[in-house]
Amino acid sequence: MSVISEENVRGGSVFKDICADDEDGQPTEIESLCMNCYQNGTTRLLLTKIPFFKEVIVSSFSCANCSWSNTEIQSAGRIQDQGVCYTLTVKTKQDLNREVVKADSATTRIPELDFEIPPFTQKGSLSTVEGLLDRAVAGLEQDQPVRRATDPEVSDKIDEFIRKLKKLKEVEDEFTLVIEDPSGNSFVENPVAPQKDEALTVVHFKRTVQQEQQLGIRADDDDALGEPAGNDLDTMRGEVLVFNTNCPECNAPASTNMKLVQVPHFKEVVIMATNCESCGHRTNEVKSGGATEELGTRITLHVTSPSDMTRDLLKSETCSVIIPELEFELGMAALCGKFTTLEGLLNDIKELTVSKNPFFCGDSSTSDRLQKLGEFGQKVDKVIAGELHVHVVLDDPAGNSYLQNVYAPDPDPEMTIEKYTRSFEQNEELGLNDMKTEGYQTED
């Protein structure tokens, strides 16, 4: 049975924006079998768009015969370029109210209880931290009556573990919730946005071959990454390479242009740009063309004039951005590598923090949160207009970021560049601690 009407197909995208006043965004109702009483119930499907989470399919089932109900959310958008891992330290009962988007490919762990929910064992959900705990308890309690009759010893151990899970909701002691999603489509709320959340750590990572196979984006028998046909960079300089790809917004066929560029007074970088002719979406990304530097780099610029907005800026994917006067910190990999201006970076920060914040609009928003994010956006606009003087800090442990010195080759009085030794944790995030580049022996 088709759930997409011919009218929707003719009218364009079947995914509608979320809007409380939109009378056309009614869910599609389908008669379906209840898996609890095996009589007919009703499934409601809503194809919609939400910020950050792209297109989703929200489904809700209810049975009028036995009153059983079930809801789930499934991503209908693209798999992100990187996986994401959220680590939340739950300290108070207020942390239990944090909203969580958990994709079906995500792994949920509570290290203190040695508890783990493997990927693809639960459907995707839009819930809270407390809701995740309740769902875990409900799953463990589901077959307990049968276990008590067939294996009382195992049943008693599960009952004890269920009590431990329920006790977590009292938050008598701190515990850690880890959500690791190789698809990058999970999300944990930051209630103090745009400020940094001290209780929440977000790490983006590159997927392994096994994870790509689980997501269905790599064949099961493909265990090795393809190597480029040639390694002569001299032949690539001065040329614009074009290769086919898909638009990250509408998934239509598009072309990506790639070119090696030498940044003055810095190093060589790879610039990639994608332009979709179907929906008009444009994106660009910068990758460092060199190796990881021996020392990290911290660049601090005192913004004192609107002319500072025109400074060229190279932000690598390992660079974090800090604006102390706004109490703002953007972690590494939150924004992809960019070759832009300082104004372009601030506009990207505003768009990511306000426009693409999944809890900025809809039923999840509150007046306090809307006011706080709105004020942050206004402050960013004042910085761009030169009405508010701030310090912008680019902290790149890989040393591959750059900010233009308009006084070059003389020192810039408003900019300081500091070289520092990376910590063990920073080397761990860059994958350098386990990297061995010396002492290899070649077999004849």
GROMACS .gro file of C-alpha atoms in nm:
model
  444
    1MET     CA    1   0.000   0.000   0.000
    2SER     CA    2   0.147   0.338  -0.098
    3VAL     CA    3   0.164   0.601   0.176
    4ILE     CA    4   0.280   0.881  -0.057
    5SER     CA    5   0.000   1.041  -0.250
    6GLU     CA    6   0.031   1.133  -0.616
    7GLU     CA    7  -0.044   1.494  -0.526
    8ASN     CA    8   0.260   1.511  -0.298
    9VAL     CA    9   0.488   1.368  -0.565
   10ARG     CA   10   0.366   1.620  -0.823
   11GLY     CA   11   0.404   1.905  -0.577
   12GLY     CA   12   0.774   1.839  -0.507
   13SER     CA   13   0.929   1.702  -0.190
   14VAL     CA   14   0.713   1.471   0.021
   15PHE     CA   15   0.889   1.594   0.335
   16LYS     CA   16   0.713   1.900   0.480
   17ASP     CA   17   0.859   2.152   0.724
   18ILE     CA   18   0.734   2.130   1.081
   19CYS     CA   19   0.478   2.402   1.143
   20ALA     CA   20   0.203   2.412   1.406
   21ASP     CA   21  -0.022   2.615   1.174
   22ASP     CA   22   0.023   2.389   0.871
   23GLU     CA   23  -0.307   2.213   0.815
   24ASP     CA   24  -0.169   2.024   0.515
   25GLY     CA   25   0.091   1.841   0.721
   26GLN     CA   26  -0.152   1.574   0.837
   27PRO     CA   27  -0.020   1.223   0.902
   28THR     CA   28  -0.113   0.932   0.677
   29GLU     CA   29  -0.320   0.663   0.852
   30ILE     CA   30  -0.277   0.295   0.766
   31GLU     CA   31  -0.465  -0.002   0.907
   32SER     CA   32  -0.206  -0.249   1.036
   33LEU     CA   33  -0.173  -0.555   1.259
   34CYS     CA   34  -0.126  -0.513   1.633
   35MET     CA   35   0.163  -0.735   1.747
   36ASN     CA   36   0.021  -0.746   2.100
   37CYS     CA   37  -0.335  -0.876   2.044
   38TYR     CA   38  -0.307  -0.961   1.671
   39GLN     CA   39  -0.610  -0.750   1.581
   40ASN     CA   40  -0.615  -0.449   1.353
   41GLY     CA   41  -0.484  -0.117   1.479
   42THR     CA   42  -0.386   0.214   1.320
   43THR     CA   43  -0.041   0.334   1.217
   44ARG     CA   44   0.010   0.706   1.154
   45LEU     CA   45   0.303   0.816   0.937
   46LEU     CA   46   0.432   1.172   0.916
   47LEU     CA   47   0.706   1.264   0.668
   48THR     CA   48   0.859   1.589   0.786
   49LYS     CA   49   1.174   1.794   0.830
   50ILE     CA   50   1.328   1.901   1.160
   51PRO     CA   51   1.639   2.116   1.206
   52PHE     CA   52   1.974   1.932   1.212
   53PHE     CA   53   1.805   1.591   1.185
   54LYS     CA   54   1.705   1.657   0.823
   55GLU     CA   55   1.415   1.452   0.686
   56VAL     CA   56   1.253   1.203   0.921
   57ILE     CA   57   0.966   0.958   0.921
   58VAL     CA   58   0.767   0.971   1.245
   59SER     CA   59   0.541   0.671   1.298
   60SER     CA   60   0.291   0.608   1.576
   61PHE     CA   61   0.086   0.292   1.627
   62SER     CA   62  -0.218   0.256   1.852
   63CYS     CA   63  -0.460  -0.029   1.903
   64ALA     CA   64  -0.816   0.045   2.016
   65ASN     CA   65  -0.870  -0.319   2.116
   66CYS     CA   66  -0.590  -0.367   2.372
   67SER     CA   67  -0.475  -0.003   2.414
   68TRP     CA   68  -0.119  -0.095   2.314
   69SER     CA   69   0.080   0.187   2.152
   70ASN     CA   70   0.423   0.237   2.005
   71THR     CA   71   0.615   0.528   1.852
   72GLU     CA   72   0.939   0.548   1.660
   73ILE     CA   73   1.142   0.791   1.452
   74GLN     CA   74   1.351   0.699   1.150
   75SER     CA   75   1.597   0.917   0.964
   76ALA     CA   76   1.514   0.960   0.598
   77GLY     CA   77   1.811   1.187   0.525
   78ARG     CA   78   2.169   1.118   0.432
   79ILE     CA   79   2.432   0.952   0.649
   80GLN     CA   80   2.666   1.220   0.783
   81ASP     CA   81   3.030   1.247   0.677
   82GLN     CA   82   3.152   1.142   1.023
   83GLY     CA   83   3.021   0.942   1.314
   84VAL     CA   84   2.949   1.113   1.645
   85CYS     CA   85   2.989   1.011   2.008
   86TYR     CA   86   2.811   1.196   2.291
   87THR     CA   87   2.932   1.145   2.649
   88LEU     CA   88   2.699   1.293   2.910
   89THR     CA   89   2.775   1.302   3.283
   90VAL     CA   90   2.436   1.294   3.457
   91LYS     CA   91   2.475   1.490   3.781
   92THR     CA   92   2.124   1.615   3.865
   93LYS     CA   93   1.765   1.519   3.792
   94GLN     CA   94   1.747   1.808   3.546
   95ASP     CA   95   1.993   1.619   3.326
   96LEU     CA   96   1.732   1.343   3.295
   97ASN     CA   97   1.511   1.590   3.105
   98ARG     CA   98   1.766   1.646   2.827
   99GLU     CA   99   1.613   1.555   2.493
  100VAL     CA  100   1.788   1.286   2.292
  101VAL     CA  101   1.760   1.190   1.925
  102LYS     CA  102   1.880   0.829   1.909
  103ALA     CA  103   1.912   0.670   1.566
  104ASP     CA  104   1.871   0.295   1.528
  105SER     CA  105   2.242   0.267   1.437
  106ALA     CA  106   2.351   0.415   1.772
  107THR     CA  107   2.509   0.222   2.057
  108THR     CA  108   2.400   0.325   2.408
  109ARG     CA  109   2.627   0.256   2.705
  110ILE     CA  110   2.627   0.317   3.080
  111PRO     CA  111   2.983   0.226   3.188
  112GLU     CA  112   2.909   0.230   3.562
  113LEU     CA  113   2.666  -0.061   3.520
  114ASP     CA  114   2.860  -0.227   3.237
  115PHE     CA  115   2.537  -0.188   3.037
  116GLU     CA  116   2.519  -0.161   2.659
  117ILE     CA  117   2.241  -0.152   2.399
  118PRO     CA  118   2.397  -0.267   2.069
  119PRO     CA  119   2.315  -0.090   1.740
  120PHE     CA  120   2.012  -0.194   1.534
  121THR     CA  121   1.850  -0.370   1.833
  122GLN     CA  122   1.608  -0.079   1.892
  123LYS     CA  123   1.425   0.153   1.657
  124GLY     CA  124   1.521   0.518   1.643
  125SER     CA  125   1.353   0.740   1.899
  126LEU     CA  126   1.308   1.102   2.004
  127SER     CA  127   1.303   1.093   2.382
  128THR     CA  128   1.482   1.212   2.696
  129VAL     CA  129   1.757   1.058   2.907
  130GLU     CA  130   1.489   0.935   3.148
  131GLY     CA  131   1.292   0.798   2.853
  132LEU     CA  132   1.597   0.596   2.740
  133LEU     CA  133   1.626   0.444   3.088
  134ASP     CA  134   1.254   0.362   3.097
  135ARG     CA  135   1.276   0.201   2.753
  136ALA     CA  136   1.571  -0.012   2.865
  137VAL     CA  137   1.381  -0.122   3.176
  138ALA     CA  138   1.072  -0.208   2.971
  139GLY     CA  139   1.281  -0.419   2.735
  140LEU     CA  140   1.436  -0.617   3.020
  141GLU     CA  141   1.100  -0.667   3.193
  142GLN     CA  142   0.929  -0.791   2.876
  143ASP     CA  143   1.018  -1.164   2.912
  144GLN     CA  144   1.062  -1.177   3.289
  145PRO     CA  145   0.743  -1.381   3.357
  146VAL     CA  146   0.870  -1.657   3.128
  147ARG     CA  147   1.220  -1.645   3.282
  148ARG     CA  148   1.082  -1.674   3.635
  149ALA     CA  149   0.915  -2.000   3.534
  150THR     CA  150   1.199  -2.147   3.327
  151ASP     CA  151   1.519  -2.001   3.478
  152PRO     CA  152   1.464  -1.836   3.820
  153GLU     CA  153   1.835  -1.775   3.875
  154VAL     CA  154   1.872  -1.564   3.560
  155SER     CA  155   1.545  -1.391   3.634
  156ASP     CA  156   1.667  -1.284   3.980
  157LYS     CA  157   1.987  -1.138   3.832
  158ILE     CA  158   1.787  -0.941   3.575
  159ASP     CA  159   1.552  -0.814   3.849
  160GLU     CA  160   1.853  -0.691   4.043
  161PHE     CA  161   1.989  -0.517   3.734
  162ILE     CA  162   1.650  -0.355   3.665
  163ARG     CA  163   1.653  -0.215   4.020
  164LYS     CA  164   1.994  -0.061   3.950
  165LEU     CA  165   1.863   0.101   3.631
  166LYS     CA  166   1.560   0.243   3.811
  167LYS     CA  167   1.783   0.373   4.089
  168LEU     CA  168   1.977   0.578   3.834
  169LYS     CA  169   1.671   0.801   3.794
  170GLU     CA  170   1.713   0.913   4.157
  171VAL     CA  171   2.062   1.045   4.061
  172GLU     CA  172   2.202   0.966   4.404
  173ASP     CA  173   2.540   0.920   4.235
  174GLU     CA  174   2.673   1.054   3.908
  175PHE     CA  175   2.663   0.823   3.608
  176THR     CA  176   2.773   0.844   3.246
  177LEU     CA  177   2.557   0.800   2.937
  178VAL     CA  178   2.741   0.736   2.611
  179ILE     CA  179   2.566   0.742   2.271
  180GLU     CA  180   2.792   0.647   1.982
  181ASP     CA  181   2.641   0.667   1.635
  182PRO     CA  182   2.851   0.594   1.324
  183SER     CA  183   2.580   0.747   1.102
  184GLY     CA  184   2.616   1.084   1.279
  185ASN     CA  185   2.237   1.125   1.304
  186SER     CA  186   2.200   1.112   1.683
  187PHE     CA  187   2.189   1.417   1.906
  188VAL     CA  188   2.194   1.509   2.277
  189GLU     CA  189   2.056   1.842   2.391
  190ASN     CA  190   2.282   2.117   2.524
  191PRO     CA  191   2.048   2.317   2.755
  192VAL     CA  192   2.298   2.603   2.797
  193ALA     CA  193   2.355   2.659   2.423
  194PRO     CA  194   2.533   2.850   2.281
  195GLN     CA  195   2.768   2.821   2.580
  196LYS     CA  196   2.983   2.512   2.625
  197ASP     CA  197   2.818   2.232   2.820
  198GLU     CA  198   3.065   2.113   3.084
  199ALA     CA  199   2.871   1.790   3.137
  200LEU     CA  200   2.855   1.696   2.767
  201THR     CA  201   3.144   1.593   2.543
  202VAL     CA  202   3.094   1.563   2.167
  203VAL     CA  203   3.353   1.380   1.956
  204HIS     CA  204   3.330   1.326   1.579
  205PHE     CA  205   3.516   1.026   1.441
  206LYS     CA  206   3.592   0.849   1.117
  207ARG     CA  207   3.392   0.531   1.064
  208THR     CA  208   3.565   0.194   1.052
  209VAL     CA  209   3.518  -0.046   0.760
  210GLN     CA  210   3.296  -0.266   0.979
  211GLN     CA  211   3.073   0.027   1.073
  212GLU     CA  212   3.036   0.129   0.708
  213GLN     CA  213   2.937  -0.228   0.624
  214GLN     CA  214   2.673  -0.222   0.901
  215LEU     CA  215   2.533   0.103   0.760
  216GLY     CA  216   2.517  -0.050   0.412
  217ILE     CA  217   2.747   0.206   0.250
  218ARG     CA  218   3.025  -0.045   0.185
  219ALA     CA  219   3.005  -0.397   0.041
  220ASP     CA  220   3.063  -0.679   0.290
  221ASP     CA  221   3.355  -0.813   0.086
  222ASP     CA  222   3.521  -0.471   0.052
  223ASP     CA  223   3.772  -0.455   0.338
  224ALA     CA  224   4.026  -0.214   0.194
  225LEU     CA  225   4.010   0.149   0.101
  226GLY     CA  226   4.079   0.229  -0.261
  227GLU     CA  227   4.410   0.398  -0.337
  228PRO     CA  228   4.440   0.690  -0.576
  229ALA     CA  229   4.554   0.608  -0.925
  230GLY     CA  230   4.858   0.833  -0.900
  231ASN     CA  231   5.063   1.011  -0.636
  232ASP     CA  232   5.232   1.279  -0.843
  233LEU     CA  233   5.108   1.600  -0.682
  234ASP     CA  234   5.290   1.816  -0.935
  235THR     CA  235   5.044   1.705  -1.205
  236MET     CA  236   4.752   1.804  -0.982
  237ARG     CA  237   4.871   2.157  -0.908
  238GLY     CA  238   4.702   2.407  -1.133
  239GLU     CA  239   4.428   2.161  -1.228
  240VAL     CA  240   4.071   2.145  -1.103
  241LEU     CA  241   3.971   1.782  -1.055
  242VAL     CA  242   3.603   1.698  -1.096
  243PHE     CA  243   3.438   1.383  -0.965
  244ASN     CA  244   3.077   1.275  -0.935
  245THR     CA  245   2.901   1.273  -0.599
  246ASN     CA  246   2.557   1.329  -0.445
  247CYS     CA  247   2.419   1.655  -0.308
  248PRO     CA  248   2.427   1.650   0.075
  249GLU     CA  249   2.093   1.834   0.085
  250CYS     CA  250   1.867   1.668  -0.176
  251ASN     CA  251   2.082   1.364  -0.265
  252ALA     CA  252   2.060   1.444  -0.638
  253PRO     CA  253   2.364   1.373  -0.863
  254ALA     CA  254   2.615   1.658  -0.842
  255SER     CA  255   2.978   1.736  -0.917
  256THR     CA  256   3.253   1.817  -0.667
  257ASN     CA  257   3.550   2.028  -0.773
  258MET     CA  258   3.886   1.976  -0.597
  259LYS     CA  259   4.202   2.183  -0.623
  260LEU     CA  260   4.536   2.214  -0.445
  261VAL     CA  261   4.595   2.574  -0.332
  262GLN     CA  262   4.901   2.732  -0.173
  263VAL     CA  263   4.796   2.969   0.108
  264PRO     CA  264   5.042   3.264   0.131
  265HIS     CA  265   5.270   3.254   0.437
  266PHE     CA  266   5.123   2.916   0.533
  267LYS     CA  267   5.105   2.581   0.353
  268GLU     CA  268   4.926   2.387   0.081
  269VAL     CA  269   4.562   2.289   0.129
  270VAL     CA  270   4.299   2.094  -0.064
  271ILE     CA  271   3.977   2.288  -0.137
  272MET     CA  272   3.664   2.095  -0.236
  273ALA     CA  273   3.343   2.265  -0.353
  274THR     CA  274   3.008   2.112  -0.445
  275ASN     CA  275   2.733   2.293  -0.638
  276CYS     CA  276   2.397   2.122  -0.688
  277GLU     CA  277   2.204   2.230  -0.997
  278SER     CA  278   1.886   2.060  -0.871
  279CYS     CA  279   1.830   2.250  -0.545
  280GLY     CA  280   2.099   2.519  -0.564
  281HIS     CA  281   2.278   2.400  -0.249
  282ARG     CA  282   2.644   2.495  -0.227
  283THR     CA  283   2.907   2.369   0.012
  284ASN     CA  284   3.283   2.388   0.045
  285GLU     CA  285   3.534   2.203   0.258
  286VAL     CA  286   3.907   2.236   0.320
  287LYS     CA  287   4.154   1.960   0.403
  288SER     CA  288   4.512   2.014   0.503
  289GLY     CA  289   4.756   1.914   0.232
  290GLY     CA  290   5.038   1.860   0.481
  291ALA     CA  291   5.113   1.645   0.780
  292THR     CA  292   5.017   1.705   1.143
  293GLU     CA  293   5.257   1.960   1.291
  294GLU     CA  294   5.483   1.872   1.584
  295LEU     CA  295   5.322   2.147   1.793
  296GLY     CA  296   4.966   2.272   1.823
  297THR     CA  297   4.873   2.629   1.728
  298ARG     CA  298   4.658   2.879   1.916
  299ILE     CA  299   4.575   3.199   1.725
  300THR     CA  300   4.412   3.487   1.915
  301LEU     CA  301   4.276   3.790   1.729
  302HIS     CA  302   4.140   4.100   1.899
  303VAL     CA  303   3.858   4.217   1.673
  304THR     CA  304   3.859   4.597   1.685
  305SER     CA  305   3.734   4.703   1.342
  306PRO     CA  306   3.481   4.590   1.079
  307SER     CA  307   3.778   4.553   0.842
  308ASP     CA  308   3.886   4.250   1.048
  309MET     CA  309   3.587   4.065   0.903
  310THR     CA  310   3.763   4.051   0.564
  311ARG     CA  311   4.066   3.859   0.694
  312ASP     CA  312   4.117   3.528   0.517
  313LEU     CA  313   4.080   3.234   0.750
  314LEU     CA  314   4.159   2.865   0.720
  315LYS     CA  315   3.990   2.649   0.982
  316SER     CA  316   4.082   2.282   0.971
  317GLU     CA  317   3.845   2.009   1.089
  318THR     CA  318   4.057   1.969   1.406
  319CYS     CA  319   4.030   2.336   1.507
  320SER     CA  320   3.805   2.463   1.788
  321VAL     CA  321   3.677   2.822   1.804
  322ILE     CA  322   3.647   3.019   2.130
  323ILE     CA  323   3.495   3.364   2.188
  324PRO     CA  324   3.546   3.436   2.562
  325GLU     CA  325   3.334   3.755   2.570
  326LEU     CA  326   3.032   3.559   2.443
  327GLU     CA  327   3.110   3.256   2.664
  328PHE     CA  328   3.111   3.051   2.346
  329GLU     CA  329   3.320   2.749   2.250
  330LEU     CA  330   3.285   2.537   1.935
  331GLY     CA  331   3.462   2.202   1.952
  332MET     CA  332   3.670   2.044   1.680
  333ALA     CA  333   3.480   1.876   1.393
  334ALA     CA  334   3.159   2.064   1.481
  335LEU     CA  335   3.217   2.255   1.158
  336CYS     CA  336   3.404   2.099   0.869
  337GLY     CA  337   3.728   2.248   0.741
  338LYS     CA  338   3.669   2.588   0.580
  339PHE     CA  339   3.864   2.843   0.378
  340THR     CA  340   3.664   3.160   0.425
  341THR     CA  341   3.678   3.500   0.596
  342LEU     CA  342   3.628   3.582   0.961
  343GLU     CA  343   3.280   3.712   0.875
  344GLY     CA  344   3.201   3.385   0.697
  345LEU     CA  345   3.309   3.185   1.002
  346LEU     CA  346   3.093   3.392   1.237
  347ASN     CA  347   2.793   3.353   1.006
  348ASP     CA  348   2.850   2.974   1.000
  349ILE     CA  349   2.866   2.972   1.381
  350LYS     CA  350   2.540   3.166   1.403
  351GLU     CA  351   2.369   2.934   1.156
  352LEU     CA  352   2.491   2.619   1.336
  353THR     CA  353   2.407   2.743   1.684
  354VAL     CA  354   2.071   2.910   1.615
  355SER     CA  355   1.921   2.817   1.279
  356LYS     CA  356   2.022   2.450   1.282
  357ASN     CA  357   1.974   2.390   1.653
  358PRO     CA  358   1.718   2.105   1.669
  359PHE     CA  359   1.572   2.237   1.996
  360PHE     CA  360   1.542   2.600   1.890
  361CYS     CA  361   1.197   2.560   1.735
  362GLY     CA  362   0.894   2.336   1.762
  363ASP     CA  363   0.751   2.178   2.075
  364SER     CA  364   1.098   2.131   2.228
  365SER     CA  365   1.166   2.506   2.254
  366THR     CA  366   1.116   2.715   2.567
  367SER     CA  367   1.091   3.091   2.603
  368ASP     CA  368   1.416   3.110   2.803
  369ARG     CA  369   1.605   2.905   2.545
  370LEU     CA  370   1.464   3.107   2.256
  371GLN     CA  371   1.561   3.432   2.427
  372LYS     CA  372   1.913   3.309   2.507
  373LEU     CA  373   1.987   3.189   2.155
  374GLY     CA  374   1.825   3.497   2.004
  375GLU     CA  375   2.049   3.723   2.215
  376PHE     CA  376   2.354   3.524   2.109
  377GLY     CA  377   2.264   3.570   1.742
  378GLN     CA  378   2.226   3.946   1.798
  379LYS     CA  379   2.569   3.963   1.964
  380VAL     CA  380   2.727   3.783   1.668
  381ASP     CA  381   2.565   4.037   1.435
  382LYS     CA  382   2.713   4.320   1.646
  383VAL     CA  383   3.058   4.163   1.624
  384ILE     CA  384   3.029   4.144   1.244
  385ALA     CA  385   2.912   4.507   1.230
  386GLY     CA  386   3.207   4.619   1.446
  387GLU     CA  387   2.982   4.734   1.733
  388LEU     CA  388   3.116   4.472   1.977
  389HIS     CA  389   3.488   4.407   2.025
  390VAL     CA  390   3.577   4.049   2.114
  391HIS     CA  391   3.867   3.804   2.101
  392VAL     CA  392   3.842   3.515   1.854
  393VAL     CA  393   4.062   3.217   1.943
  394LEU     CA  394   4.144   2.942   1.692
  395ASP     CA  395   4.289   2.646   1.883
  396ASP     CA  396   4.417   2.373   1.651
  397PRO     CA  397   4.615   2.090   1.813
  398ALA     CA  398   4.714   1.968   1.464
  399GLY     CA  399   4.861   2.309   1.377
  400ASN     CA  400   4.684   2.326   1.041
  401SER     CA  401   4.476   2.643   1.084
  402TYR     CA  402   4.560   2.993   0.967
  403LEU     CA  403   4.439   3.353   1.008
  404GLN     CA  404   4.559   3.626   0.773
  405ASN     CA  405   4.811   3.878   0.902
  406VAL     CA  406   4.719   4.200   0.720
  407TYR     CA  407   5.052   4.353   0.827
  408ALA     CA  408   5.265   4.069   0.683
  409PRO     CA  409   5.559   4.031   0.682
  410ASP     CA  410   5.553   4.258   0.990
  411PRO     CA  411   5.390   4.133   1.315
  412ASP     CA  412   5.019   4.197   1.363
  413PRO     CA  413   4.961   4.407   1.681
  414GLU     CA  414   4.611   4.263   1.727
  415MET     CA  415   4.701   3.897   1.673
  416THR     CA  416   4.912   3.652   1.875
  417ILE     CA  417   5.020   3.306   1.761
  418GLU     CA  418   5.118   3.055   2.028
  419LYS     CA  419   5.279   2.715   1.970
  420TYR     CA  420   5.219   2.452   2.238
  421THR     CA  421   5.281   2.085   2.310
  422ARG     CA  422   4.972   1.869   2.270
  423SER     CA  423   4.833   1.682   2.569
  424PHE     CA  424   4.784   1.306   2.574
  425GLU     CA  425   4.407   1.353   2.528
  426GLN     CA  426   4.461   1.573   2.222
  427ASN     CA  427   4.698   1.319   2.068
  428GLU     CA  428   4.437   1.052   2.139
  429GLU     CA  429   4.167   1.247   1.953
  430LEU     CA  430   4.405   1.294   1.659
  431GLY     CA  431   4.490   0.924   1.657
  432LEU     CA  432   4.862   0.987   1.716
  433ASN     CA  433   4.918   0.784   2.033
  434ASP     CA  434   4.885   0.449   1.855
  435MET     CA  435   5.051   0.562   1.534
  436LYS     CA  436   5.388   0.401   1.461
  437THR     CA  437   5.607   0.556   1.192
  438GLU     CA  438   5.950   0.423   1.287
  439GLY     CA  439   6.116   0.086   1.340
  440TYR     CA  440   5.951  -0.095   1.050
  441GLN     CA  441   6.142  -0.371   0.877
  442THR     CA  442   6.091  -0.445   0.510
  443GLU     CA  443   6.085  -0.811   0.411
  444ASP     CA  444   6.253  -0.903   0.086
   0.00000   0.00000   0.00000
